[in-house]
JSON list of C-alpha atoms in Angstrom, two decimals:
[
{"chain": "A", "resi": 223, "resn": "MET", "atom": "CA", "xyz": [-1.03, -7.79, 8.77]},
{"chain": "A", "resi": 224, "resn": "VAL", "atom": "CA", "xyz": [-1.31, -4.05, 7.55]},
{"chain": "A", "resi": 225, "resn": "LYS", "atom": "CA", "xyz": [0.85, -2.80, 11.23]},
{"chain": "A", "resi": 226, "resn": "ALA", "atom": "CA", "xyz": [3.27, -3.99, 9.68]},
{"chain": "A", "resi": 227, "resn": "ALA", "atom": "CA", "xyz": [1.90, -2.91, 6.42]},
{"chain": "A", "resi": 228, "resn": "ASP", "atom": "CA", "xyz": [5.68, -0.78, 5.96]},
{"chain": "A", "resi": 229, "resn": "ALA", "atom": "CA", "xyz": [7.89, -2.59, 7.60]},
{"chain": "A", "resi": 230, "resn": "PRO", "atom": "CA", "xyz": [10.06, -5.28, 5.76]},
{"chain": "A", "resi": 231, "resn": "VAL", "atom": "CA", "xyz": [8.31, -8.18, 6.07]},
{"chain": "A", "resi": 232, "resn": "LYS", "atom": "CA", "xyz": [9.98, -12.00, 6.87]},
{"chain": "A", "resi": 233, "resn": "PRO", "atom": "CA", "xyz": [10.99, -13.17, 4.39]},
{"chain": "A", "resi": 234, "resn": "ALA", "atom": "CA", "xyz": [8.44, -15.66, 2.40]},
{"chain": "A", "resi": 235, "resn": "VAL", "atom": "CA", "xyz": [8.80, -19.83, 2.42]},
{"chain": "A", "resi": 236, "resn": "ARG", "atom": "CA", "xyz": [10.78, -21.02, -0.38]},
{"chain": "A", "resi": 237, "resn": "ARG", "atom": "CA", "xyz": [8.06, -23.09, -2.09]},
{"chain": "A", "resi": 238, "resn": "LYS", "atom": "CA", "xyz": [8.98, -26.38, -4.00]},
{"chain": "A", "resi": 239, "resn": "VAL", "atom": "CA", "xyz": [8.82, -25.17, -8.58]},
{"chain": "A", "resi": 240, "resn": "ALA", "atom": "CA", "xyz": [4.91, -26.17, -9.86]},
{"chain": "A", "resi": 241, "resn": "VAL", "atom": "CA", "xyz": [5.07, -28.98, -12.38]},
{"chain": "A", "resi": 242, "resn": "ALA", "atom": "CA", "xyz": [5.83, -27.73, -16.29]},
{"chain": "A", "resi": 243, "resn": "PRO", "atom": "CA", "xyz": [1.44, -27.71, -17.15]},
{"chain": "A", "resi": 244, "resn": "SER", "atom": "CA", "xyz": [1.19, -30.99, -20.44]},
{"chain": "A", "resi": 245, "resn": "LEU", "atom": "CA", "xyz": [-1.14, -32.36, -22.55]},
{"chain": "A", "resi": 246, "resn": "ARG", "atom": "CA", "xyz": [-0.74, -36.46, -22.77]},
{"chain": "A", "resi": 247, "resn": "GLY", "atom": "CA", "xyz": [3.11, -35.46, -21.34]},
{"chain": "A", "resi": 248, "resn": "GLU", "atom": "CA", "xyz": [4.58, -33.33, -23.25]},
{"chain": "A", "resi": 249, "resn": "PRO", "atom": "CA", "xyz": [5.49, -29.65, -22.34]},
{"chain": "A", "resi": 250, "resn": "LEU", "atom": "CA", "xyz": [2.69, -27.19, -23.28]},
{"chain": "A", "resi": 251, "resn": "SER", "atom": "CA", "xyz": [5.96, -24.77, -23.78]},
{"chain": "A", "resi": 252, "resn": "SER", "atom": "CA", "xyz": [7.44, -27.66, -26.48]},
{"chain": "A", "resi": 253, "resn": "GLU", "atom": "CA", "xyz": [8.20, -26.06, -29.95]},
{"chain": "A", "resi": 254, "resn": "ARG", "atom": "CA", "xyz": [5.21, -28.20, -30.75]},
{"chain": "A", "resi": 255, "resn": "MET", "atom": "CA", "xyz": [3.12, -26.33, -28.92]},
{"chain": "A", "resi": 256, "resn": "LEU", "atom": "CA", "xyz": [3.38, -23.21, -28.99]},
{"chain": "A", "resi": 257, "resn": "LYS", "atom": "CA", "xyz": [3.41, -23.68, -32.94]},
{"chain": "A", "resi": 258, "resn": "LEU", "atom": "CA", "xyz": [0.19, -25.36, -32.18]},
{"chain": "A", "resi": 259, "resn": "PHE", "atom": "CA", "xyz": [-1.17, -23.26, -29.97]},
{"chain": "A", "resi": 260, "resn": "ALA", "atom": "CA", "xyz": [0.05, -19.87, -32.24]},
{"chain": "A", "resi": 261, "resn": "ALA", "atom": "CA", "xyz": [-2.30, -20.97, -34.83]},
{"chain": "A", "resi": 262, "resn": "ALA", "atom": "CA", "xyz": [-5.17, -21.86, -32.59]},
{"chain": "A", "resi": 263, "resn": "GLU", "atom": "CA", "xyz": [-5.29, -18.14, -30.57]},
{"chain": "A", "resi": 264, "resn": "ASP", "atom": "CA", "xyz": [-4.88, -16.29, -34.66]},
{"chain": "A", "resi": 265, "resn": "ILE", "atom": "CA", "xyz": [-7.76, -19.08, -36.31]},
{"chain": "A", "resi": 266, "resn": "PHE", "atom": "CA", "xyz": [-9.79, -18.27, -33.21]},
{"chain": "A", "resi": 267, "resn": "LEU", "atom": "CA", "xyz": [-9.77, -14.93, -33.45]},
{"chain": "A", "resi": 268, "resn": "LEU", "atom": "CA", "xyz": [-9.86, -14.84, -37.11]},
{"chain": "A", "resi": 269, "resn": "LYS", "atom": "CA", "xyz": [-12.61, -16.82, -37.60]},
{"chain": "A", "resi": 270, "resn": "GLY", "atom": "CA", "xyz": [-14.67, -16.91, -33.91]},
{"chain": "A", "resi": 271, "resn": "TYR", "atom": "CA", "xyz": [-14.08, -20.36, -31.76]},
{"chain": "A", "resi": 272, "resn": "HIS", "atom": "CA", "xyz": [-18.58, -21.35, -32.88]},
{"chain": "A", "resi": 273, "resn": "THR", "atom": "CA", "xyz": [-16.81, -21.14, -36.94]},
{"chain": "A", "resi": 274, "resn": "ALA", "atom": "CA", "xyz": [-13.44, -22.59, -36.41]},
{"chain": "A", "resi": 275, "resn": "THR", "atom": "CA", "xyz": [-12.39, -26.22, -37.63]},
{"chain": "A", "resi": 276, "resn": "MET", "atom": "CA", "xyz": [-9.33, -27.56, -36.10]},
{"chain": "A", "resi": 277, "resn": "SER", "atom": "CA", "xyz": [-8.71, -29.25, -40.41]},
{"chain": "A", "resi": 278, "resn": "ASP", "atom": "CA", "xyz": [-8.14, -24.72, -39.96]},
{"chain": "A", "resi": 279, "resn": "VAL", "atom": "CA", "xyz": [-5.65, -25.13, -37.01]},
{"chain": "A", "resi": 280, "resn": "ALA", "atom": "CA", "xyz": [-3.86, -27.76, -38.44]},
{"chain": "A", "resi": 281, "resn": "LYS", "atom": "CA", "xyz": [-3.51, -25.99, -41.73]},
{"chain": "A", "resi": 282, "resn": "ALA", "atom": "CA", "xyz": [-2.32, -23.17, -39.99]},
{"chain": "A", "resi": 283, "resn": "ALA", "atom": "CA", "xyz": [0.09, -24.85, -37.47]},
{"chain": "A", "resi": 284, "resn": "GLY", "atom": "CA", "xyz": [1.55, -26.51, -40.96]},
{"chain": "A", "resi": 285, "resn": "MET", "atom": "CA", "xyz": [0.56, -30.07, -39.28]},
{"chain": "A", "resi": 286, "resn": "SER", "atom": "CA", "xyz": [-1.35, -32.87, -40.12]},
{"chain": "A", "resi": 287, "resn": "LYS", "atom": "CA", "xyz": [-4.95, -32.43, -38.94]},
{"chain": "A", "resi": 288, "resn": "LYS", "atom": "CA", "xyz": [-4.31, -36.81, -37.92]},
{"chain": "A", "resi": 289, "resn": "THR", "atom": "CA", "xyz": [-1.32, -34.76, -35.65]},
{"chain": "A", "resi": 290, "resn": "VAL", "atom": "CA", "xyz": [-3.35, -32.65, -34.02]},
{"chain": "A", "resi": 291, "resn": "TYR", "atom": "CA", "xyz": [-5.55, -34.65, -32.84]},
{"chain": "A", "resi": 292, "resn": "GLN", "atom": "CA", "xyz": [-2.70, -36.90, -31.30]},
{"chain": "A", "resi": 293, "resn": "ILE", "atom": "CA", "xyz": [-2.30, -33.70, -29.44]},
{"chain": "A", "resi": 294, "resn": "VAL", "atom": "CA", "xyz": [-5.53, -32.47, -28.46]},
{"chain": "A", "resi": 295, "resn": "GLU", "atom": "CA", "xyz": [-9.09, -34.43, -29.37]},
{"chain": "A", "resi": 296, "resn": "SER", "atom": "CA", "xyz": [-11.38, -32.19, -29.61]},
{"chain": "A", "resi": 297, "resn": "LYS", "atom": "CA", "xyz": [-11.72, -27.94, -29.97]},
{"chain": "A", "resi": 298, "resn": "ALA", "atom": "CA", "xyz": [-12.51, -27.79, -26.52]},
{"chain": "A", "resi": 299, "resn": "GLU", "atom": "CA", "xyz": [-9.54, -28.93, -24.97]},
{"chain": "A", "resi": 300, "resn": "LEU", "atom": "CA", "xyz": [-7.01, -27.41, -27.60]},
{"chain": "A", "resi": 301, "resn": "PHE", "atom": "CA", "xyz": [-8.32, -24.66, -25.83]},
{"chain": "A", "resi": 302, "resn": "ALA", "atom": "CA", "xyz": [-8.62, -24.72, -23.10]},
{"chain": "A", "resi": 303, "resn": "ALA", "atom": "CA", "xyz": [-4.39, -26.37, -23.28]},
{"chain": "A", "resi": 304, "resn": "LEU", "atom": "CA", "xyz": [-3.98, -22.64, -24.78]},
{"chain": "A", "resi": 305, "resn": "LEU", "atom": "CA", "xyz": [-6.06, -20.47, -21.83]},
{"chain": "A", "resi": 306, "resn": "THR", "atom": "CA", "xyz": [-4.69, -23.39, -18.96]},
{"chain": "A", "resi": 307, "resn": "HIS", "atom": "CA", "xyz": [-0.79, -21.72, -21.29]},
{"chain": "A", "resi": 308, "resn": "HIS", "atom": "CA", "xyz": [-1.39, -18.38, -21.39]},
{"chain": "A", "resi": 309, "resn": "GLN", "atom": "CA", "xyz": [-2.17, -18.79, -17.70]},
{"chain": "A", "resi": 310, "resn": "SER", "atom": "CA", "xyz": [1.67, -19.87, -17.66]},
{"chain": "A", "resi": 311, "resn": "LEU", "atom": "CA", "xyz": [3.10, -16.62, -18.26]},
{"chain": "A", "resi": 312, "resn": "LEU", "atom": "CA", "xyz": [1.72, -14.44, -15.40]},
{"chain": "A", "resi": 313, "resn": "GLN", "atom": "CA", "xyz": [4.17, -14.89, -12.87]},
{"chain": "A", "resi": 314, "resn": "PHE", "atom": "CA", "xyz": [4.61, -12.88, -9.99]},
{"chain": "A", "resi": 315, "resn": "PRO", "atom": "CA", "xyz": [7.76, -10.65, -9.28]},
{"chain": "A", "resi": 316, "resn": "PRO", "atom": "CA", "xyz": [10.46, -12.20, -6.67]},
{"chain": "A", "resi": 317, "resn": "GLU", "atom": "CA", "xyz": [10.40, -10.44, -3.30]},
{"chain": "A", "resi": 318, "resn": "GLN", "atom": "CA", "xyz": [13.79, -8.30, -2.85]},
{"chain": "A", "resi": 319, "resn": "PRO", "atom": "CA", "xyz": [15.03, -7.62, 0.30]},
{"chain": "A", "resi": 320, "resn": "GLY", "atom": "CA", "xyz": [14.02, -5.20, 2.45]},
{"chain": "A", "resi": 321, "resn": "TRP", "atom": "CA", "xyz": [10.26, -5.01, 0.36]},
{"chain": "A", "resi": 322, "resn": "THR", "atom": "CA", "xyz": [6.97, -4.40, 2.78]},
{"chain": "A", "resi": 323, "resn": "ILE", "atom": "CA", "xyz": [3.39, -5.82, 2.57]},
{"chain": "A", "resi": 324, "resn": "ARG", "atom": "CA", "xyz": [2.84, -2.90, 0.16]},
{"chain": "A", "resi": 325, "resn": "ASP", "atom": "CA", "xyz": [5.44, -3.56, -1.26]},
{"chain": "A", "resi": 326, "resn": "ILE", "atom": "CA", "xyz": [4.38, -6.37, -2.54]},
{"chain": "A", "resi": 327, "resn": "LEU", "atom": "CA", "xyz": [0.83, -5.86, -3.13]},
{"chain": "A", "resi": 328, "resn": "LYS", "atom": "CA", "xyz": [1.52, -3.11, -5.87]},
{"chain": "A", "resi": 329, "resn": "ALA", "atom": "CA", "xyz": [4.66, -5.34, -7.49]},
{"chain": "A", "resi": 330, "resn": "ASN", "atom": "CA", "xyz": [2.13, -8.08, -7.46]},
{"chain": "A", "resi": 331, "resn": "LEU", "atom": "CA", "xyz": [-1.24, -5.83, -8.96]},
{"chain": "A", "resi": 332, "resn": "LEU", "atom": "CA", "xyz": [1.02, -4.48, -11.75]},
{"chain": "A", "resi": 333, "resn": "CYS", "atom": "CA", "xyz": [2.39, -8.29, -13.22]},
{"chain": "A", "resi": 334, "resn": "LEU", "atom": "CA", "xyz": [-1.53, -9.04, -12.46]},
{"chain": "A", "resi": 335, "resn": "ALA", "atom": "CA", "xyz": [-2.82, -6.02, -13.77]},
{"chain": "A", "resi": 336, "resn": "LYS", "atom": "CA", "xyz": [-0.37, -5.42, -16.52]},
{"chain": "A", "resi": 337, "resn": "PHE", "atom": "CA", "xyz": [-1.02, -9.18, -17.74]},
{"chain": "A", "resi": 338, "resn": "LEU", "atom": "CA", "xyz": [-4.91, -9.39, -18.17]},
{"chain": "A", "resi": 339, "resn": "LEU", "atom": "CA", "xyz": [-4.51, -5.39, -20.13]},
{"chain": "A", "resi": 340, "resn": "SER", "atom": "CA", "xyz": [-2.47, -7.36, -22.76]},
{"chain": "A", "resi": 341, "resn": "LYS", "atom": "CA", "xyz": [-4.07, -7.07, -26.30]},
{"chain": "A", "resi": 342, "resn": "GLU", "atom": "CA", "xyz": [-3.28, -10.76, -26.49]},
{"chain": "A", "resi": 343, "resn": "GLN", "atom": "CA", "xyz": [-6.16, -11.25, -22.88]},
{"chain": "A", "resi": 344, "resn": "ILE", "atom": "CA", "xyz": [-8.20, -8.71, -24.04]},
{"chain": "A", "resi": 345, "resn": "ALA", "atom": "CA", "xyz": [-8.33, -10.20, -27.23]},
{"chain": "A", "resi": 346, "resn": "ILE", "atom": "CA", "xyz": [-9.01, -13.79, -25.58]},
{"chain": "A", "resi": 347, "resn": "VAL", "atom": "CA", "xyz": [-11.86, -13.00, -22.98]},
{"chain": "A", "resi": 348, "resn": "ARG", "atom": "CA", "xyz": [-13.33, -10.33, -26.14]},
{"chain": "A", "resi": 349, "resn": "LEU", "atom": "CA", "xyz": [-13.69, -13.75, -28.39]},
{"chain": "A", "resi": 350, "resn": "ILE", "atom": "CA", "xyz": [-15.27, -15.25, -25.19]},
{"chain": "A", "resi": 351, "resn": "MET", "atom": "CA", "xyz": [-18.27, -13.10, -24.44]},
{"chain": "A", "resi": 352, "resn": "ALA", "atom": "CA", "xyz": [-18.49, -12.67, -28.66]},
{"chain": "A", "resi": 353, "resn": "GLU", "atom": "CA", "xyz": [-19.28, -16.81, -28.40]},
{"chain": "A", "resi": 354, "resn": "TYR", "atom": "CA", "xyz": [-20.91, -17.42, -25.31]},
{"chain": "A", "resi": 355, "resn": "THR", "atom": "CA", "xyz": [-23.71, -17.93, -26.76]},
{"chain": "A", "resi": 356, "resn": "HIS", "atom": "CA", "xyz": [-22.99, -20.72, -29.45]},
{"chain": "A", "resi": 357, "resn": "SER", "atom": "CA", "xyz": [-20.40, -22.69, -26.35]},
{"chain": "A", "resi": 358, "resn": "PRO", "atom": "CA", "xyz": [-22.00, -21.11, -23.14]},
{"chain": "A", "resi": 359, "resn": "ASP", "atom": "CA", "xyz": [-19.35, -23.95, -21.91]},
{"chain": "A", "resi": 360, "resn": "LEU", "atom": "CA", "xyz": [-16.68, -22.02, -23.42]},
{"chain": "A", "resi": 361, "resn": "GLY", "atom": "CA", "xyz": [-17.34, -19.38, -20.15]},
{"chain": "A", "resi": 362, "resn": "ARG", "atom": "CA", "xyz": [-16.63, -22.10, -17.86]},
{"chain": "A", "resi": 363, "resn": "VAL", "atom": "CA", "xyz": [-14.15, -23.45, -18.65]},
{"chain": "A", "resi": 364, "resn": "PHE", "atom": "CA", "xyz": [-12.64, -19.35, -19.68]},
{"chain": "A", "resi": 365, "resn": "HIS", "atom": "CA", "xyz": [-13.79, -19.12, -15.18]},
{"chain": "A", "resi": 366, "resn": "LEU", "atom": "CA", "xyz": [-12.16, -22.14, -14.53]},
{"chain": "A", "resi": 367, "resn": "LYS", "atom": "CA", "xyz": [-8.39, -21.22, -16.18]},
{"chain": "A", "resi": 368, "resn": "ARG", "atom": "CA", "xyz": [-8.28, -18.03, -16.45]},
{"chain": "A", "resi": 369, "resn": "VAL", "atom": "CA", "xyz": [-10.65, -15.49, -13.92]},
{"chain": "A", "resi": 370, "resn": "GLN", "atom": "CA", "xyz": [-9.79, -18.61, -10.25]},
{"chain": "A", "resi": 371, "resn": "LYS", "atom": "CA", "xyz": [-6.42, -18.87, -11.25]},
{"chain": "A", "resi": 372, "resn": "ALA", "atom": "CA", "xyz": [-5.52, -15.29, -11.97]},
{"chain": "A", "resi": 373, "resn": "ARG", "atom": "CA", "xyz": [-7.71, -14.23, -8.26]},
{"chain": "A", "resi": 374, "resn": "SER", "atom": "CA", "xyz": [-5.83, -17.12, -6.24]},
{"chain": "A", "resi": 375, "resn": "LYS", "atom": "CA", "xyz": [-2.93, -16.05, -6.86]},
{"chain": "A", "resi": 376, "resn": "LEU", "atom": "CA", "xyz": [-3.71, -12.84, -5.51]},
{"chain": "A", "resi": 377, "resn": "GLU", "atom": "CA", "xyz": [-5.62, -14.91, -3.12]},
{"chain": "A", "resi": 378, "resn": "LEU", "atom": "CA", "xyz": [-2.46, -16.98, -1.65]},
{"chain": "A", "resi": 379, "resn": "CYS", "atom": "CA", "xyz": [-0.19, -13.84, -1.69]},
{"chain": "A", "resi": 380, "resn": "LEU", "atom": "CA", "xyz": [-3.03, -12.35, 0.99]},
{"chain": "A", "resi": 381, "resn": "ALA", "atom": "CA", "xyz": [-3.09, -15.46, 2.58]},
{"chain": "A", "resi": 382, "resn": "ASP", "atom": "CA", "xyz": [0.80, -15.89, 2.60]},
{"chain": "A", "resi": 383, "resn": "LEU", "atom": "CA", "xyz": [1.75, -12.81, 3.89]},
{"chain": "A", "resi": 384, "resn": "ALA", "atom": "CA", "xyz": [-0.47, -12.65, 6.65]},
{"chain": "A", "resi": 385, "resn": "SER", "atom": "CA", "xyz": [1.11, -15.45, 7.87]},
{"chain": "A", "resi": 386, "resn": "ARG", "atom": "CA", "xyz": [3.74, -14.55, 7.35]},
{"chain": "A", "resi": 387, "resn": "GLN", "atom": "CA", "xyz": [3.20, -11.45, 10.00]},
{"chain": "A", "resi": 388, "resn": "GLY", "atom": "CA", "xyz": [1.60, -14.42, 12.64]},
{"chain": "A", "resi": 389, "resn": "CYS", "atom": "CA", "xyz": [-2.06, -13.45, 11.35]},
{"chain": "A", "resi": 390, "resn": "GLU", "atom": "CA", "xyz": [-5.17, -14.70, 9.93]},
{"chain": "A", "resi": 391, "resn": "LEU", "atom": "CA", "xyz": [-7.97, -13.41, 7.51]},
{"chain": "A", "resi": 392, "resn": "CYS", "atom": "CA", "xyz": [-11.19, -14.62, 7.40]},
{"chain": "A", "resi": 393, "resn": "ASN", "atom": "CA", "xyz": [-11.74, -14.05, 4.00]},
{"chain": "A", "resi": 394, "resn": "VAL", "atom": "CA", "xyz": [-8.66, -14.54, 1.46]},
{"chain": "A", "resi": 395, "resn": "GLN", "atom": "CA", "xyz": [-11.53, -14.65, -0.66]},
{"chain": "A", "resi": 396, "resn": "GLU", "atom": "CA", "xyz": [-13.21, -11.52, -0.17]},
{"chain": "A", "resi": 397, "resn": "MET", "atom": "CA", "xyz": [-10.43, -9.10, 0.66]},
{"chain": "A", "resi": 398, "resn": "SER", "atom": "CA", "xyz": [-8.40, -10.00, -2.78]},
{"chain": "A", "resi": 399, "resn": "ALA", "atom": "CA", "xyz": [-12.22, -9.64, -4.70]},
{"chain": "A", "resi": 400, "resn": "MET", "atom": "CA", "xyz": [-12.09, -6.36, -2.83]},
{"chain": "A", "resi": 401, "resn": "LEU", "atom": "CA", "xyz": [-8.60, -5.24, -4.10]},
{"chain": "A", "resi": 402, "resn": "PHE", "atom": "CA", "xyz": [-8.45, -7.02, -7.74]},
{"chain": "A", "resi": 403, "resn": "GLY", "atom": "CA", "xyz": [-11.91, -4.45, -8.32]},
{"chain": "A", "resi": 404, "resn": "MET", "atom": "CA", "xyz": [-10.39, -1.95, -6.51]},
{"chain": "A", "resi": 405, "resn": "SER", "atom": "CA", "xyz": [-7.46, -1.21, -8.90]},
{"chain": "A", "resi": 406, "resn": "ILE", "atom": "CA", "xyz": [-7.21, -3.55, -12.36]},
{"chain": "A", "resi": 407, "resn": "GLY", "atom": "CA", "xyz": [-11.40, -3.40, -12.43]},
{"chain": "A", "resi": 408, "resn": "GLU", "atom": "CA", "xyz": [-12.11, -0.67, -14.00]},
{"chain": "A", "resi": 409, "resn": "PHE", "atom": "CA", "xyz": [-10.21, -0.65, -16.27]},
{"chain": "A", "resi": 410, "resn": "LEU", "atom": "CA", "xyz": [-10.63, -4.46, -17.18]},
{"chain": "A", "resi": 411, "resn": "LEU", "atom": "CA", "xyz": [-14.40, -3.34, -17.48]},
{"chain": "A", "resi": 412, "resn": "GLY", "atom": "CA", "xyz": [-13.51, -0.39, -19.54]},
{"chain": "A", "resi": 413, "resn": "ALA", "atom": "CA", "xyz": [-10.81, -2.00, -21.87]},
{"chain": "A", "resi": 414, "resn": "LEU", "atom": "CA", "xyz": [-12.68, -4.94, -22.41]},
{"chain": "A", "resi": 415, "resn": "ILE", "atom": "CA", "xyz": [-16.09, -2.84, -24.11]},
{"chain": "A", "resi": 416, "resn": "GLY", "atom": "CA", "xyz": [-13.85, -0.58, -26.05]},
{"chain": "A", "resi": 417, "resn": "PHE", "atom": "CA", "xyz": [-14.66, 2.27, -23.47]},
{"chain": "A", "resi": 418, "resn": "ARG", "atom": "CA", "xyz": [-11.71, 2.86, -22.85]},
{"chain": "A", "resi": 419, "resn": "ALA", "atom": "CA", "xyz": [-7.57, 2.50, -23.81]},
{"chain": "A", "resi": 420, "resn": "THR", "atom": "CA", "xyz": [-4.99, 0.43, -21.85]},
{"chain": "A", "resi": 421, "resn": "PRO", "atom": "CA", "xyz": [-4.72, 3.09, -19.26]},
{"chain": "A", "resi": 422, "resn": "THR", "atom": "CA", "xyz": [-1.01, 4.32, -18.91]},
{"chain": "A", "resi": 423, "resn": "LYS", "atom": "CA", "xyz": [1.93, 3.34, -17.34]},
{"chain": "A", "resi": 424, "resn": "ALA", "atom": "CA", "xyz": [1.79, 6.24, -14.96]},
{"chain": "A", "resi": 425, "resn": "ALA", "atom": "CA", "xyz": [-2.25, 5.96, -14.64]},
{"chain": "A", "resi": 426, "resn": "LEU", "atom": "CA", "xyz": [-2.18, 1.20, -13.48]},
{"chain": "A", "resi": 427, "resn": "GLU", "atom": "CA", "xyz": [1.15, 2.69, -10.86]},
{"chain": "A", "resi": 428, "resn": "ALA", "atom": "CA", "xyz": [-1.34, 5.31, -9.28]},
{"chain": "A", "resi": 429, "resn": "ARG", "atom": "CA", "xyz": [-4.58, 3.17, -9.40]},
{"chain": "A", "resi": 430, "resn": "VAL", "atom": "CA", "xyz": [-2.85, 0.18, -8.21]},
{"chain": "A", "resi": 431, "resn": "SER", "atom": "CA", "xyz": [-1.16, 2.53, -5.37]},
{"chain": "A", "resi": 432, "resn": "ASN", "atom": "CA", "xyz": [-4.20, 3.85, -4.58]},
{"chain": "A", "resi": 433, "resn": "ALA", "atom": "CA", "xyz": [-6.39, 0.85, -3.89]},
{"chain": "A", "resi": 434, "resn": "VAL", "atom": "CA", "xyz": [-3.28, -1.00, -2.24]},
{"chain": "A", "resi": 435, "resn": "ASP", "atom": "CA", "xyz": [-2.82, 2.22, 0.25]},
{"chain": "A", "resi": 436, "resn": "ILE", "atom": "CA", "xyz": [-7.76, 2.08, 0.95]},
{"chain": "A", "resi": 437, "resn": "PHE", "atom": "CA", "xyz": [-7.20, -1.26, 0.76]},
{"chain": "A", "resi": 438, "resn": "LEU", "atom": "CA", "xyz": [-4.20, -2.21, 3.77]},
{"chain": "A", "resi": 439, "resn": "SER", "atom": "CA", "xyz": [-6.29, 1.41, 5.62]},
{"chain": "A", "resi": 440, "resn": "GLY", "atom": "CA", "xyz": [-9.67, -0.20, 5.93]},
{"chain": "A", "resi": 441, "resn": "CYS", "atom": "CA", "xyz": [-7.90, -3.58, 7.29]},
{"chain": "A", "resi": 442, "resn": "GLU", "atom": "CA", "xyz": [-6.67, -1.67, 9.52]},
{"chain": "A", "resi": 443, "resn": "ALA", "atom": "CA", "xyz": [-9.50, -0.13, 11.17]},
{"chain": "A", "resi": 444, "resn": "LEU", "atom": "CA", "xyz": [-11.29, -3.48, 10.92]},
{"chain": "A", "resi": 445, "resn": "ASN", "atom": "CA", "xyz": [-8.61, -5.09, 13.68]},
{"chain": "A", "resi": 446, "resn": "ARG", "atom": "CA", "xyz": [-8.68, -1.60, 15.97]},
{"chain": "A", "resi": 447, "resn": "PRO", "atom": "CA", "xyz": [-9.65, -2.73, 19.15]}
]
């Protein structure tokens, strides 16, 4: 994979279109669900997950409490569905003709970084950090719905690139975690704790570019005879 890092890669195999996420048969992207999600997010961020009630959410959504409970069974299920909806918004950019492995990794990491560093995502993560002592399950749901899925997209990207180059990566999960940490980790932690402002576009692009270069150079060194 690394020896051809700057050569155009083989076209990606066309995958089946993923089924749109739904809840009890209703697409999460339906007008009613989007209205409920917007209200729930506003209420959760305003009052905190622990304090917010389904009555608060129903009122903000302009729905009856009975209607809300016809859509979701509980506040926990609503929050999990909200995370799933947010996650569905993360779509890596389509590969362009002539793109190299380096180009693909940079494009996907920038897409992932912009998603995770957005005001909406930072606010949700801060909410979970603040609520963890009250609701430990909230952290587990977040890790499953958000963190694991975000990383799995990068893992799939690495595995797919290796496969198209006719090689196999020994530990895709570990390599993905290292690449994620080098390129996004510091920015994400700094933004979450308010230690630093969200990086500028130029700073983010420079960090991602350097991280990908270091990552590919390291992979090449590991694979030398």
